[in-house]
């Protein structure tokens, strides 16, 4: 029996990186790259779809010069780039209005110089496409392209990155170290020197600079670039930049160092005529309706109609392209191309009328407003399945809305590729109410997107919508907080406000025992703590902290590593929690600073007096400074009538289990009374009473050594010398009163012998009752214009300590 022919066999058809023995091949965007390039990708993390080589169907702008058009302007730019550096500038800025073809020309120039082996790199900005609309990876992307185009520069780039810290520095520093200096060093090599001398300088192409959202960084980039060329006038490098005329760009590029070209001066009627003629000819070959019409009525469009259409278009290629798509739209079964052509001649020049006309075709459909507003306000394009998941609808419902809009919105062939707008001007139209009218996507819709992000948010992300929610949740909050309060909501479509949204999330954990302490701690700390540190501070298990926080995602960001700080997703969350009129039952009172002060002080005591210290001295010092800071913050806005309530916070810490809990309350209060700034008599008396209460609780609950009670006296009196704490405490055997009579409230001074015995908690309790009795007597009326104060004087001699209470009177002003 004859053997059957071998079938087609595919081995690892979807693999991009294959390892067979020691042979390894790596492909990026379908192109082979070396191991060195793969290493640079890992180091630099460039944006691989930002250059002219990107798949323009997936990564707009999808524009290219039509054959036999733009000849004049391209010739002008090439002549500039080929000219001697001594006779021309290093930078050419091509500017023009929306849709006049700047991106198509930038692509043509990049391809031409790539073929000449003189292209260093290119970057095509595009609005609302994530990192391609920001500057944060601009320098690293150009650096990777530089290393690929000019291998001589790669070692200098790699060295700069390996030194560390550079990728976290400013854009200017990154451009200097990763682009300018490596190119300058490589340009001295023989091969590049010959190329620049014989063929001309090398070129970097930057398109759509106006579509970058980081305006300050754009200004910094321009200024630093011009400064570099001013200091290095002979470096064989040129920048070709395209953008609309925006103030932050124009003010920095309109200088003698820059050649300016207005694309309007290069937009010829012949180019538009060529474009429209070629498009109509191609359509007449494949459109059966048009073919049938021509058989019955003769050529279409007529010369008159075509000339009128070209005149109506003016010099805008994007308008020409959009009009043609509208005329030939295959999804419109209500009219023919012959019917639609006359309508286009009545449209106002420009795109607004065309956008409105096209959008109206889907306006009656369910979810139209949600789909269009989402497309307008997303920070990164999503595929059909991503938009459907984000909005909580079916994919076919998204397609149903968009299928009629293909003249202005590019819908990919599969549901997993991003939907993009044919031109940035559509987003400008949708987000400008005076232009779009009933199609306006209001900025308050960010709140609805925020709510939808919350519903799909999960870590780790398992869908494209969940990944989007993680990456851009805070960005939607930022857009809302920029609006006036009255414009943040509620809106008829989503009757909530940002505050109500925060309250809704917080309510998911509010019944947990530890919720108040955890959320208050996160809200009031100046330096964020990790999950492990929060657990230690509050004296609860790590899993209990995570259990509360996991329900508060995404407004509270929980890192994967328990030692990385917990953060709030946006400053407005902190403002909400600390503003009682906004947060209501979730309000975090400033008095909670007192609890935090006491908690940090407990950690401090545990570290200082532990037989086996677990924390380094620097960390202990940090706890002590944090304790002081929170104590000050907790009392700085306290009025005297409410001091009792606030001081009461210190003795009631239901979830903290430090063995020094109540003693640290006593020590903290003691130091405040006798070491901090002056206090009123009522405050002093209340604090002394709290001291007594804390000592009473310590007698009942705490399991600390009595030597801890020396700590406040030590800090007040002994720490003036630079002795080590432990040494000083060991030498001080303890304090003891001479006789029981010395606690008599009628006695103004007592002596304590520090050479024998130990000072116990009970001794401290009796001592403070004695001090409090004098303080209470000191609050009696002392006459008009004066107030009684309590003076506590502690005198140390080699053998003893004298504690003397001296009530006195002073004017109010003192």
PDB file of N, CA and C in Angstrom, residues 169-208:
ATOM      1  N   UNK A 169      15.896  58.427  37.640  1.00  0.00           N
ATOM      2  CA  UNK A 169      16.235  59.854  37.637  1.00  0.00           C
ATOM      3  C   UNK A 169      15.367  60.617  36.642  1.00  0.00           C
ATOM      4  N   UNK A 170      15.673  61.886  36.438  1.00  0.00           N
ATOM      5  CA  UNK A 170      14.854  62.742  35.588  1.00  0.00           C
ATOM      6  C   UNK A 170      14.994  62.372  34.117  1.00  0.00           C
ATOM      7  N   UNK A 171      14.030  62.828  33.316  1.00  0.00           N
ATOM      8  CA  UNK A 171      14.067  62.600  31.873  1.00  0.00           C
ATOM      9  C   UNK A 171      15.336  63.182  31.272  1.00  0.00           C
ATOM     10  N   UNK A 172      15.703  64.384  31.691  1.00  0.00           N
ATOM     11  CA  UNK A 172      16.894  65.039  31.151  1.00  0.00           C
ATOM     12  C   UNK A 172      18.141  64.203  31.419  1.00  0.00           C
ATOM     13  N   UNK A 173      18.282  63.699  32.632  1.00  0.00           N
ATOM     14  CA  UNK A 173      19.450  62.873  32.978  1.00  0.00           C
ATOM     15  C   UNK A 173      19.475  61.598  32.150  1.00  0.00           C
ATOM     16  N   UNK A 174      18.308  60.991  31.955  1.00  0.00           N
ATOM     17  CA  UNK A 174      18.253  59.764  31.160  1.00  0.00           C
ATOM     18  C   UNK A 174      18.633  60.033  29.710  1.00  0.00           C
ATOM     19  N   UNK A 175      18.120  61.099  29.127  1.00  0.00           N
ATOM     20  CA  UNK A 175      18.457  61.411  27.739  1.00  0.00           C
ATOM     21  C   UNK A 175      19.949  61.678  27.580  1.00  0.00           C
ATOM     22  N   UNK A 176      20.519  62.387  28.518  1.00  0.00           N
ATOM     23  CA  UNK A 176      21.960  62.686  28.451  1.00  0.00           C
ATOM     24  C   UNK A 176      22.793  61.407  28.501  1.00  0.00           C
ATOM     25  N   UNK A 177      22.487  60.563  29.499  1.00  0.00           N
ATOM     26  CA  UNK A 177      23.326  59.389  29.750  1.00  0.00           C
ATOM     27  C   UNK A 177      23.042  58.233  28.794  1.00  0.00           C
ATOM     28  N   UNK A 178      21.811  58.146  28.309  1.00  0.00           N
ATOM     29  CA  UNK A 178      21.432  56.986  27.507  1.00  0.00           C
ATOM     30  C   UNK A 178      21.380  57.256  26.010  1.00  0.00           C
ATOM     31  N   UNK A 179      21.264  58.531  25.615  1.00  0.00           N
ATOM     32  CA  UNK A 179      21.122  58.846  24.186  1.00  0.00           C
ATOM     33  C   UNK A 179      22.238  59.758  23.693  1.00  0.00           C
ATOM     34  N   UNK A 180      22.314  60.967  24.240  1.00  0.00           N
ATOM     35  CA  UNK A 180      23.245  61.947  23.698  1.00  0.00           C
ATOM     36  C   UNK A 180      24.704  61.524  23.868  1.00  0.00           C
ATOM     37  N   UNK A 181      25.095  61.203  25.093  1.00  0.00           N
ATOM     38  CA  UNK A 181      26.497  60.863  25.344  1.00  0.00           C
ATOM     39  C   UNK A 181      26.928  59.570  24.654  1.00  0.00           C
ATOM     40  N   UNK A 182      26.107  58.487  24.690  1.00  0.00           N
ATOM     41  CA  UNK A 182      26.490  57.288  23.931  1.00  0.00           C
ATOM     42  C   UNK A 182      26.613  57.540  22.438  1.00  0.00           C
ATOM     43  N   UNK A 183      25.685  58.345  21.864  1.00  0.00           N
ATOM     44  CA  UNK A 183      25.804  58.650  20.438  1.00  0.00           C
ATOM     45  C   UNK A 183      27.067  59.448  20.158  1.00  0.00           C
ATOM     46  N   UNK A 184      27.333  60.431  20.984  1.00  0.00           N
ATOM     47  CA  UNK A 184      28.529  61.270  20.792  1.00  0.00           C
ATOM     48  C   UNK A 184      29.793  60.420  20.860  1.00  0.00           C
ATOM     49  N   UNK A 185      29.852  59.483  21.814  1.00  0.00           N
ATOM     50  CA  UNK A 185      31.019  58.618  21.943  1.00  0.00           C
ATOM     51  C   UNK A 185      31.141  57.685  20.746  1.00  0.00           C
ATOM     52  N   UNK A 186      30.013  57.125  20.287  1.00  0.00           N
ATOM     53  CA  UNK A 186      30.047  56.199  19.150  1.00  0.00           C
ATOM     54  C   UNK A 186      30.378  56.906  17.850  1.00  0.00           C
ATOM     55  N   UNK A 187      29.947  58.187  17.738  1.00  0.00           N
ATOM     56  CA  UNK A 187      30.168  58.931  16.498  1.00  0.00           C
ATOM     57  C   UNK A 187      31.645  59.152  16.201  1.00  0.00           C
ATOM     58  N   UNK A 188      32.497  58.973  17.194  1.00  0.00           N
ATOM     59  CA  UNK A 188      33.941  59.149  16.980  1.00  0.00           C
ATOM     60  C   UNK A 188      34.579  57.909  16.371  1.00  0.00           C
ATOM     61  N   UNK A 189      33.839  56.786  16.336  1.00  0.00           N
ATOM     62  CA  UNK A 189      34.362  55.576  15.739  1.00  0.00           C
ATOM     63  C   UNK A 189      34.458  55.738  14.224  1.00  0.00           C
ATOM     64  N   UNK A 190      35.360  54.996  13.619  1.00  0.00           N
ATOM     65  CA  UNK A 190      35.700  55.188  12.197  1.00  0.00           C
ATOM     66  C   UNK A 190      34.479  55.012  11.303  1.00  0.00           C
ATOM     67  N   UNK A 191      33.699  53.948  11.513  1.00  0.00           N
ATOM     68  CA  UNK A 191      32.576  53.673  10.604  1.00  0.00           C
ATOM     69  C   UNK A 191      31.560  54.802  10.607  1.00  0.00           C
ATOM     70  N   UNK A 192      31.176  55.260  11.800  1.00  0.00           N
ATOM     71  CA  UNK A 192      30.183  56.328  11.874  1.00  0.00           C
ATOM     72  C   UNK A 192      30.743  57.653  11.390  1.00  0.00           C
ATOM     73  N   UNK A 193      32.012  57.876  11.642  1.00  0.00           N
ATOM     74  CA  UNK A 193      32.638  59.118  11.193  1.00  0.00           C
ATOM     75  C   UNK A 193      32.622  59.210   9.676  1.00  0.00           C
ATOM     76  N   UNK A 194      32.940  58.094   9.022  1.00  0.00           N
ATOM     77  CA  UNK A 194      32.913  58.075   7.556  1.00  0.00           C
ATOM     78  C   UNK A 194      31.486  58.282   7.040  1.00  0.00           C
ATOM     79  N   UNK A 195      30.521  57.623   7.678  1.00  0.00           N
ATOM     80  CA  UNK A 195      29.130  57.746   7.242  1.00  0.00           C
ATOM     81  C   UNK A 195      28.648  59.184   7.316  1.00  0.00           C
ATOM     82  N   UNK A 196      28.915  59.840   8.438  1.00  0.00           N
ATOM     83  CA  UNK A 196      28.433  61.212   8.615  1.00  0.00           C
ATOM     84  C   UNK A 196      29.142  62.188   7.679  1.00  0.00           C
ATOM     85  N   UNK A 197      30.436  61.924   7.402  1.00  0.00           N
ATOM     86  CA  UNK A 197      31.177  62.824   6.515  1.00  0.00           C
ATOM     87  C   UNK A 197      30.774  62.659   5.059  1.00  0.00           C
ATOM     88  N   UNK A 198      30.502  61.409   4.647  1.00  0.00           N
ATOM     89  CA  UNK A 198      30.212  61.138   3.245  1.00  0.00           C
ATOM     90  C   UNK A 198      28.725  61.257   2.917  1.00  0.00           C
ATOM     91  N   UNK A 199      27.846  60.834   3.846  1.00  0.00           N
ATOM     92  CA  UNK A 199      26.418  60.782   3.528  1.00  0.00           C
ATOM     93  C   UNK A 199      25.592  61.839   4.256  1.00  0.00           C
ATOM     94  N   UNK A 200      26.062  62.266   5.423  1.00  0.00           N
ATOM     95  CA  UNK A 200      25.320  63.256   6.168  1.00  0.00           C
ATOM     96  C   UNK A 200      25.033  62.795   7.581  1.00  0.00           C
ATOM     97  N   UNK A 201      24.435  63.666   8.405  1.00  0.00           N
ATOM     98  CA  UNK A 201      24.174  63.345   9.823  1.00  0.00           C
ATOM     99  C   UNK A 201      23.146  62.227   9.992  1.00  0.00           C
ATOM    100  N   UNK A 202      23.092  61.716  11.223  1.00  0.00           N
ATOM    101  CA  UNK A 202      22.080  60.733  11.597  1.00  0.00           C
ATOM    102  C   UNK A 202      20.822  61.474  12.084  1.00  0.00           C
ATOM    103  N   UNK A 203      19.705  60.736  12.137  1.00  0.00           N
ATOM    104  CA  UNK A 203      18.418  61.396  12.376  1.00  0.00           C
ATOM    105  C   UNK A 203      17.599  60.648  13.422  1.00  0.00           C
ATOM    106  N   UNK A 204      16.924  61.421  14.297  1.00  0.00           N
ATOM    107  CA  UNK A 204      15.896  60.909  15.204  1.00  0.00           C
ATOM    108  C   UNK A 204      14.578  61.575  14.826  1.00  0.00           C
ATOM    109  N   UNK A 205      13.529  60.772  14.656  1.00  0.00           N
ATOM    110  CA  UNK A 205      12.210  61.276  14.261  1.00  0.00           C
ATOM    111  C   UNK A 205      11.269  61.202  15.461  1.00  0.00           C
ATOM    112  N   UNK A 206      10.666  62.334  15.822  1.00  0.00           N
ATOM    113  CA  UNK A 206       9.696  62.408  16.923  1.00  0.00           C
ATOM    114  C   UNK A 206       8.385  62.933  16.345  1.00  0.00           C
ATOM    115  N   UNK A 207       7.335  62.114  16.385  1.00  0.00           N
ATOM    116  CA  UNK A 207       6.050  62.516  15.811  1.00  0.00           C
ATOM    117  C   UNK A 207       5.006  62.723  16.911  1.00  0.00           C
ATOM    118  N   UNK A 208       4.150  63.723  16.707  1.00  0.00           N
ATOM    119  CA  UNK A 208       3.026  63.956  17.616  1.00  0.00           C
ATOM    120  C   UNK A 208       3.446  64.397  18.999  1.00  0.00           C
TER     121      UNK A 208
END
